[in-house]
Amino acid sequence: MPPTLYYVHDPMCSWCWGFEPVRRELFEALAGRMAIRRLLGGLAPDSDAPMPADLQATLQATWRRIQQTIPGTRFNYDFWTECAPRRSTYPANRAVLAAREQGEEFDALMTARIQRAYYLEARNPSDNGTLIELAADLDLNEKQFAASLVAPDTRQRLLDEIARTRAMGMSSFPSLAVSDNGALRHIGLHYTDAAAMLREVLAA
């Protein structure tokens, strides 16, 4: 089988957001040269509990560190005052699965829409209502999406996908690995250097 590049992410992972520019550059460079498969890693299980203040402070510090590490990364800090944060990313992951049902291209499109809503528009993708609004923005079948978002089958498919990523040893996000002839080779991350990752991906 031809080699496949696996990309494991979570749509509400802030480092994945910072990684987006080089991720796009890498994928564009690999177009037509290697199969690429996106997998959801599931950062934080479902929770209705308000996010503790100390965790909110930690995540805001993470955003600032990302901006220092990856110049040009934008965050809208109004999220922390205008929304009711919860440590719950599984709904956003299921939204990507529900979108994927309506076409493979909607996997990346829904991920990008969630990221923009969360990081730039100060909207909360932990809320199903927000996710349904984002699906409408993408002209998805809203009724089908809303049903799939809460379907037991979608919940199980997410758990199965998460289990697969863990079995591959990809438990942090973002993660990259190349599968070739049954062997899995993990790729080092470079948040500002797509060329370095491209060389490693294509190395024999």
PDB file of C-alpha atoms in Angstrom:
ATOM      1  CA  MET A   1       0.000   0.000   0.000  1.00  0.00           C
ATOM      2  CA  PRO A   2       1.196   3.563  -0.646  1.00  0.00           C
ATOM      3  CA  PRO A   3       2.334   5.527   2.412  1.00  0.00           C
ATOM      4  CA  THR A   4      -0.235   7.544   4.356  1.00  0.00           C
ATOM      5  CA  LEU A   5       0.322  10.617   6.497  1.00  0.00           C
ATOM      6  CA  TYR A   6      -1.887  10.655   9.591  1.00  0.00           C
ATOM      7  CA  TYR A   7      -2.756  13.941  11.245  1.00  0.00           C
ATOM      8  CA  VAL A   8      -4.286  13.696  14.723  1.00  0.00           C
ATOM      9  CA  HIS A   9      -5.905  16.826  16.100  1.00  0.00           C
ATOM     10  CA  ASP A  10      -8.738  18.299  18.132  1.00  0.00           C
ATOM     11  CA  PRO A  11     -10.703  21.272  16.751  1.00  0.00           C
ATOM     12  CA  MET A  12     -10.463  22.973  20.163  1.00  0.00           C
ATOM     13  CA  CYS A  13      -6.740  22.299  20.648  1.00  0.00           C
ATOM     14  CA  SER A  14      -5.008  25.675  20.774  1.00  0.00           C
ATOM     15  CA  TRP A  15      -1.658  24.310  19.593  1.00  0.00           C
ATOM     16  CA  CYS A  16      -3.480  22.800  16.591  1.00  0.00           C
ATOM     17  CA  TRP A  17      -4.774  26.303  15.821  1.00  0.00           C
ATOM     18  CA  GLY A  18      -1.266  27.696  15.956  1.00  0.00           C
ATOM     19  CA  PHE A  19      -0.079  24.810  13.762  1.00  0.00           C
ATOM     20  CA  GLU A  20      -2.621  25.523  11.016  1.00  0.00           C
ATOM     21  CA  PRO A  21      -0.461  27.694   8.710  1.00  0.00           C
ATOM     22  CA  VAL A  22       2.376  25.160   8.477  1.00  0.00           C
ATOM     23  CA  ARG A  23      -0.093  22.260   8.437  1.00  0.00           C
ATOM     24  CA  ARG A  24      -1.750  23.748   5.349  1.00  0.00           C
ATOM     25  CA  GLU A  25       1.628  24.371   3.722  1.00  0.00           C
ATOM     26  CA  LEU A  26       2.711  20.786   4.401  1.00  0.00           C
ATOM     27  CA  PHE A  27      -0.505  19.260   3.081  1.00  0.00           C
ATOM     28  CA  GLU A  28      -0.354  21.395  -0.065  1.00  0.00           C
ATOM     29  CA  ALA A  29       3.224  20.254  -0.689  1.00  0.00           C
ATOM     30  CA  LEU A  30       2.151  16.613  -0.313  1.00  0.00           C
ATOM     31  CA  ALA A  31      -0.919  16.868  -2.542  1.00  0.00           C
ATOM     32  CA  GLY A  32      -0.773  14.098  -5.124  1.00  0.00           C
ATOM     33  CA  ARG A  33       2.329  12.591  -3.531  1.00  0.00           C
ATOM     34  CA  MET A  34       0.920  10.874  -0.467  1.00  0.00           C
ATOM     35  CA  ALA A  35      -2.456   9.984   1.014  1.00  0.00           C
ATOM     36  CA  ILE A  36      -3.412  12.144   3.997  1.00  0.00           C
ATOM     37  CA  ARG A  37      -5.814  11.005   6.704  1.00  0.00           C
ATOM     38  CA  ARG A  38      -7.201  13.261   9.411  1.00  0.00           C
ATOM     39  CA  LEU A  39      -8.113  11.662  12.746  1.00  0.00           C
ATOM     40  CA  LEU A  40      -9.767  13.147  15.825  1.00  0.00           C
ATOM     41  CA  GLY A  41      -7.901  12.781  19.089  1.00  0.00           C
ATOM     42  CA  GLY A  42     -10.497  13.941  21.607  1.00  0.00           C
ATOM     43  CA  LEU A  43      -8.828  16.307  24.064  1.00  0.00           C
ATOM     44  CA  ALA A  44     -11.459  16.623  26.814  1.00  0.00           C
ATOM     45  CA  PRO A  45     -14.544  14.426  27.465  1.00  0.00           C
ATOM     46  CA  ASP A  46     -18.072  15.765  27.829  1.00  0.00           C
ATOM     47  CA  SER A  47     -18.666  17.990  30.838  1.00  0.00           C
ATOM     48  CA  ASP A  48     -21.371  20.422  31.896  1.00  0.00           C
ATOM     49  CA  ALA A  49     -19.263  21.780  34.763  1.00  0.00           C
ATOM     50  CA  PRO A  50     -17.948  25.340  34.536  1.00  0.00           C
ATOM     51  CA  MET A  51     -14.227  25.443  33.881  1.00  0.00           C
ATOM     52  CA  PRO A  52     -12.360  26.214  37.131  1.00  0.00           C
ATOM     53  CA  ALA A  53     -10.772  29.656  37.285  1.00  0.00           C
ATOM     54  CA  ASP A  54      -7.263  28.235  37.641  1.00  0.00           C
ATOM     55  CA  LEU A  55      -7.667  26.177  34.462  1.00  0.00           C
ATOM     56  CA  GLN A  56      -9.021  29.217  32.629  1.00  0.00           C
ATOM     57  CA  ALA A  57      -5.899  31.115  33.672  1.00  0.00           C
ATOM     58  CA  THR A  58      -3.689  28.228  32.547  1.00  0.00           C
ATOM     59  CA  LEU A  59      -5.300  28.113  29.108  1.00  0.00           C
ATOM     60  CA  GLN A  60      -5.024  31.871  28.665  1.00  0.00           C
ATOM     61  CA  ALA A  61      -1.330  31.578  29.527  1.00  0.00           C
ATOM     62  CA  THR A  62      -1.070  28.813  26.919  1.00  0.00           C
ATOM     63  CA  TRP A  63      -2.592  31.139  24.311  1.00  0.00           C
ATOM     64  CA  ARG A  64      -0.002  33.789  25.155  1.00  0.00           C
ATOM     65  CA  ARG A  65       2.810  31.228  24.945  1.00  0.00           C
ATOM     66  CA  ILE A  66       1.581  30.100  21.531  1.00  0.00           C
ATOM     67  CA  GLN A  67       1.594  33.704  20.327  1.00  0.00           C
ATOM     68  CA  GLN A  68       5.199  34.022  21.474  1.00  0.00           C
ATOM     69  CA  THR A  69       6.219  30.708  19.884  1.00  0.00           C
ATOM     70  CA  ILE A  70       4.287  31.133  16.635  1.00  0.00           C
ATOM     71  CA  PRO A  71       4.298  34.822  15.653  1.00  0.00           C
ATOM     72  CA  GLY A  72       1.117  35.977  13.961  1.00  0.00           C
ATOM     73  CA  THR A  73      -1.216  33.566  15.769  1.00  0.00           C
ATOM     74  CA  ARG A  74      -4.407  35.377  16.751  1.00  0.00           C
ATOM     75  CA  PHE A  75      -6.665  34.747  19.739  1.00  0.00           C
ATOM     76  CA  ASN A  76      -9.745  36.662  20.835  1.00  0.00           C
ATOM     77  CA  TYR A  77      -9.485  36.797  24.618  1.00  0.00           C
ATOM     78  CA  ASP A  78     -13.080  38.063  24.848  1.00  0.00           C
ATOM     79  CA  PHE A  79     -14.016  34.374  24.869  1.00  0.00           C
ATOM     80  CA  TRP A  80     -13.099  34.202  28.545  1.00  0.00           C
ATOM     81  CA  THR A  81     -15.531  36.941  29.544  1.00  0.00           C
ATOM     82  CA  GLU A  82     -18.307  36.554  26.969  1.00  0.00           C
ATOM     83  CA  CYS A  83     -18.716  32.758  27.133  1.00  0.00           C
ATOM     84  CA  ALA A  84     -19.155  30.193  29.890  1.00  0.00           C
ATOM     85  CA  PRO A  85     -16.069  28.008  29.330  1.00  0.00           C
ATOM     86  CA  ARG A  86     -16.242  24.269  29.955  1.00  0.00           C
ATOM     87  CA  ARG A  87     -13.445  21.739  29.624  1.00  0.00           C
ATOM     88  CA  SER A  88     -15.373  19.774  27.009  1.00  0.00           C
ATOM     89  CA  THR A  89     -14.122  19.250  23.451  1.00  0.00           C
ATOM     90  CA  TYR A  90     -15.903  16.005  22.552  1.00  0.00           C
ATOM     91  CA  PRO A  91     -18.954  17.896  21.179  1.00  0.00           C
ATOM     92  CA  ALA A  92     -16.708  19.730  18.693  1.00  0.00           C
ATOM     93  CA  ASN A  93     -15.083  16.429  17.726  1.00  0.00           C
ATOM     94  CA  ARG A  94     -18.503  14.880  17.116  1.00  0.00           C
ATOM     95  CA  ALA A  95     -19.413  17.916  15.006  1.00  0.00           C
ATOM     96  CA  VAL A  96     -16.527  17.073  12.685  1.00  0.00           C
ATOM     97  CA  LEU A  97     -17.777  13.485  12.426  1.00  0.00           C
ATOM     98  CA  ALA A  98     -21.325  14.674  11.750  1.00  0.00           C
ATOM     99  CA  ALA A  99     -20.050  17.018   9.042  1.00  0.00           C
ATOM    100  CA  ARG A 100     -17.873  14.271   7.561  1.00  0.00           C
ATOM    101  CA  GLU A 101     -21.026  12.206   6.980  1.00  0.00           C
ATOM    102  CA  GLN A 102     -22.137  14.792   4.415  1.00  0.00           C
ATOM    103  CA  GLY A 103     -18.845  14.658   2.501  1.00  0.00           C
ATOM    104  CA  GLU A 104     -15.192  14.049   3.332  1.00  0.00           C
ATOM    105  CA  GLU A 105     -14.372  17.643   2.449  1.00  0.00           C
ATOM    106  CA  PHE A 106     -16.488  18.839   5.383  1.00  0.00           C
ATOM    107  CA  ASP A 107     -14.057  17.277   7.866  1.00  0.00           C
ATOM    108  CA  ALA A 108     -11.489  20.019   7.280  1.00  0.00           C
ATOM    109  CA  LEU A 109     -14.124  22.687   6.633  1.00  0.00           C
ATOM    110  CA  MET A 110     -15.937  22.075   9.919  1.00  0.00           C
ATOM    111  CA  THR A 111     -12.657  21.938  11.819  1.00  0.00           C
ATOM    112  CA  ALA A 112     -11.645  25.308  10.377  1.00  0.00           C
ATOM    113  CA  ARG A 113     -15.071  26.804  11.113  1.00  0.00           C
ATOM    114  CA  ILE A 114     -14.930  25.646  14.731  1.00  0.00           C
ATOM    115  CA  GLN A 115     -11.441  27.078  15.120  1.00  0.00           C
ATOM    116  CA  ARG A 116     -12.460  30.464  13.753  1.00  0.00           C
ATOM    117  CA  ALA A 117     -15.543  30.563  15.971  1.00  0.00           C
ATOM    118  CA  TYR A 118     -13.582  29.659  19.090  1.00  0.00           C
ATOM    119  CA  TYR A 119     -10.349  31.552  18.638  1.00  0.00           C
ATOM    120  CA  LEU A 120     -11.435  34.601  16.625  1.00  0.00           C
ATOM    121  CA  GLU A 121     -15.170  35.093  17.229  1.00  0.00           C
ATOM    122  CA  ALA A 122     -15.346  34.304  20.977  1.00  0.00           C
ATOM    123  CA  ARG A 123     -18.027  31.634  20.486  1.00  0.00           C
ATOM    124  CA  ASN A 124     -18.227  28.402  22.448  1.00  0.00           C
ATOM    125  CA  PRO A 125     -17.920  25.158  20.429  1.00  0.00           C
ATOM    126  CA  SER A 126     -18.595  23.139  23.581  1.00  0.00           C
ATOM    127  CA  ASP A 127     -22.258  24.070  23.020  1.00  0.00           C
ATOM    128  CA  ASN A 128     -24.275  22.031  20.533  1.00  0.00           C
ATOM    129  CA  GLY A 129     -26.282  25.117  19.590  1.00  0.00           C
ATOM    130  CA  THR A 130     -23.122  26.875  18.447  1.00  0.00           C
ATOM    131  CA  LEU A 131     -22.050  23.822  16.452  1.00  0.00           C
ATOM    132  CA  ILE A 132     -25.406  23.660  14.651  1.00  0.00           C
ATOM    133  CA  GLU A 133     -25.043  27.340  13.726  1.00  0.00           C
ATOM    134  CA  LEU A 134     -21.581  26.619  12.322  1.00  0.00           C
ATOM    135  CA  ALA A 135     -22.962  23.735  10.268  1.00  0.00           C
ATOM    136  CA  ALA A 136     -25.486  26.132   8.758  1.00  0.00           C
ATOM    137  CA  ASP A 137     -22.617  28.468   7.858  1.00  0.00           C
ATOM    138  CA  LEU A 138     -21.182  25.616   5.768  1.00  0.00           C
ATOM    139  CA  ASP A 139     -24.552  24.971   4.079  1.00  0.00           C
ATOM    140  CA  LEU A 140     -24.726  21.496   5.563  1.00  0.00           C
ATOM    141  CA  ASN A 141     -28.092  19.778   5.923  1.00  0.00           C
ATOM    142  CA  GLU A 142     -28.850  21.270   9.325  1.00  0.00           C
ATOM    143  CA  LYS A 143     -31.476  18.723  10.378  1.00  0.00           C
ATOM    144  CA  GLN A 144     -29.242  15.782   9.474  1.00  0.00           C
ATOM    145  CA  PHE A 145     -26.273  17.383  11.204  1.00  0.00           C
ATOM    146  CA  ALA A 146     -28.194  18.140  14.410  1.00  0.00           C
ATOM    147  CA  ALA A 147     -29.467  14.559  14.613  1.00  0.00           C
ATOM    148  CA  SER A 148     -26.043  13.071  13.965  1.00  0.00           C
ATOM    149  CA  LEU A 149     -24.384  15.370  16.492  1.00  0.00           C
ATOM    150  CA  VAL A 150     -26.207  13.690  19.397  1.00  0.00           C
ATOM    151  CA  ALA A 151     -26.657  10.201  17.935  1.00  0.00           C
ATOM    152  CA  PRO A 152     -25.279   7.268  19.979  1.00  0.00           C
ATOM    153  CA  ASP A 153     -23.547   6.000  16.838  1.00  0.00           C
ATOM    154  CA  THR A 154     -21.618   9.262  16.512  1.00  0.00           C
ATOM    155  CA  ARG A 155     -20.571   9.076  20.144  1.00  0.00           C
ATOM    156  CA  GLN A 156     -19.262   5.558  19.603  1.00  0.00           C
ATOM    157  CA  ARG A 157     -17.480   6.439  16.370  1.00  0.00           C
ATOM    158  CA  LEU A 158     -15.628   9.199  18.187  1.00  0.00           C
ATOM    159  CA  LEU A 159     -14.563   6.822  20.950  1.00  0.00           C
ATOM    160  CA  ASP A 160     -13.410   4.324  18.312  1.00  0.00           C
ATOM    161  CA  GLU A 161     -11.395   6.987  16.490  1.00  0.00           C
ATOM    162  CA  ILE A 162      -9.815   8.155  19.740  1.00  0.00           C
ATOM    163  CA  ALA A 163      -8.907   4.557  20.612  1.00  0.00           C
ATOM    164  CA  ARG A 164      -7.276   4.175  17.219  1.00  0.00           C
ATOM    165  CA  THR A 165      -5.109   7.256  17.722  1.00  0.00           C
ATOM    166  CA  ARG A 166      -4.042   6.039  21.165  1.00  0.00           C
ATOM    167  CA  ALA A 167      -3.135   2.638  19.714  1.00  0.00           C
ATOM    168  CA  MET A 168      -0.952   4.475  17.197  1.00  0.00           C
ATOM    169  CA  GLY A 169       0.849   6.237  20.049  1.00  0.00           C
ATOM    170  CA  MET A 170      -0.586   9.615  19.040  1.00  0.00           C
ATOM    171  CA  SER A 171      -2.003  10.958  22.290  1.00  0.00           C
ATOM    172  CA  SER A 172      -0.874  14.595  22.078  1.00  0.00           C
ATOM    173  CA  PHE A 173      -2.164  17.152  19.610  1.00  0.00           C
ATOM    174  CA  PRO A 174      -1.265  17.946  16.985  1.00  0.00           C
ATOM    175  CA  SER A 175       0.535  14.741  15.966  1.00  0.00           C
ATOM    176  CA  LEU A 176       1.848  13.511  12.624  1.00  0.00           C
ATOM    177  CA  ALA A 177       2.939  10.028  11.593  1.00  0.00           C
ATOM    178  CA  VAL A 178       3.623   8.228   8.326  1.00  0.00           C
ATOM    179  CA  SER A 179       2.391   4.675   7.847  1.00  0.00           C
ATOM    180  CA  ASP A 180       4.421   2.788   5.244  1.00  0.00           C
ATOM    181  CA  ASN A 181       4.480  -0.969   4.657  1.00  0.00           C
ATOM    182  CA  GLY A 182       2.890  -1.611   8.029  1.00  0.00           C
ATOM    183  CA  ALA A 183       5.371   0.528   9.973  1.00  0.00           C
ATOM    184  CA  LEU A 184       4.405   3.777  11.689  1.00  0.00           C
ATOM    185  CA  ARG A 185       6.979   6.571  11.785  1.00  0.00           C
ATOM    186  CA  HIS A 186       6.252   9.593  13.959  1.00  0.00           C
ATOM    187  CA  ILE A 187       7.115  13.007  12.530  1.00  0.00           C
ATOM    188  CA  GLY A 188       8.635  15.782  14.617  1.00  0.00           C
ATOM    189  CA  LEU A 189       6.566  18.958  14.767  1.00  0.00           C
ATOM    190  CA  HIS A 190       7.919  22.294  13.578  1.00  0.00           C
ATOM    191  CA  TYR A 191       5.414  25.063  14.248  1.00  0.00           C
ATOM    192  CA  THR A 192       7.114  27.553  11.940  1.00  0.00           C
ATOM    193  CA  ASP A 193       8.925  25.313   9.424  1.00  0.00           C
ATOM    194  CA  ALA A 194       6.825  23.218   7.061  1.00  0.00           C
ATOM    195  CA  ALA A 195       9.874  22.409   4.917  1.00  0.00           C
ATOM    196  CA  ALA A 196      11.563  20.561   7.778  1.00  0.00           C
ATOM    197  CA  MET A 197       8.492  18.377   8.274  1.00  0.00           C
ATOM    198  CA  LEU A 198       8.188  17.784   4.538  1.00  0.00           C
ATOM    199  CA  ARG A 199      11.746  16.459   4.400  1.00  0.00           C
ATOM    200  CA  GLU A 200      11.063  14.122   7.307  1.00  0.00           C
ATOM    201  CA  VAL A 201       7.773  12.906   5.859  1.00  0.00           C
ATOM    202  CA  LEU A 202       9.390  12.098   2.505  1.00  0.00           C
ATOM    203  CA  ALA A 203      12.519  10.527   3.982  1.00  0.00           C
ATOM    204  CA  ALA A 204      12.906   6.877   3.031  1.00  0.00           C
TER     205      ALA A 204
END
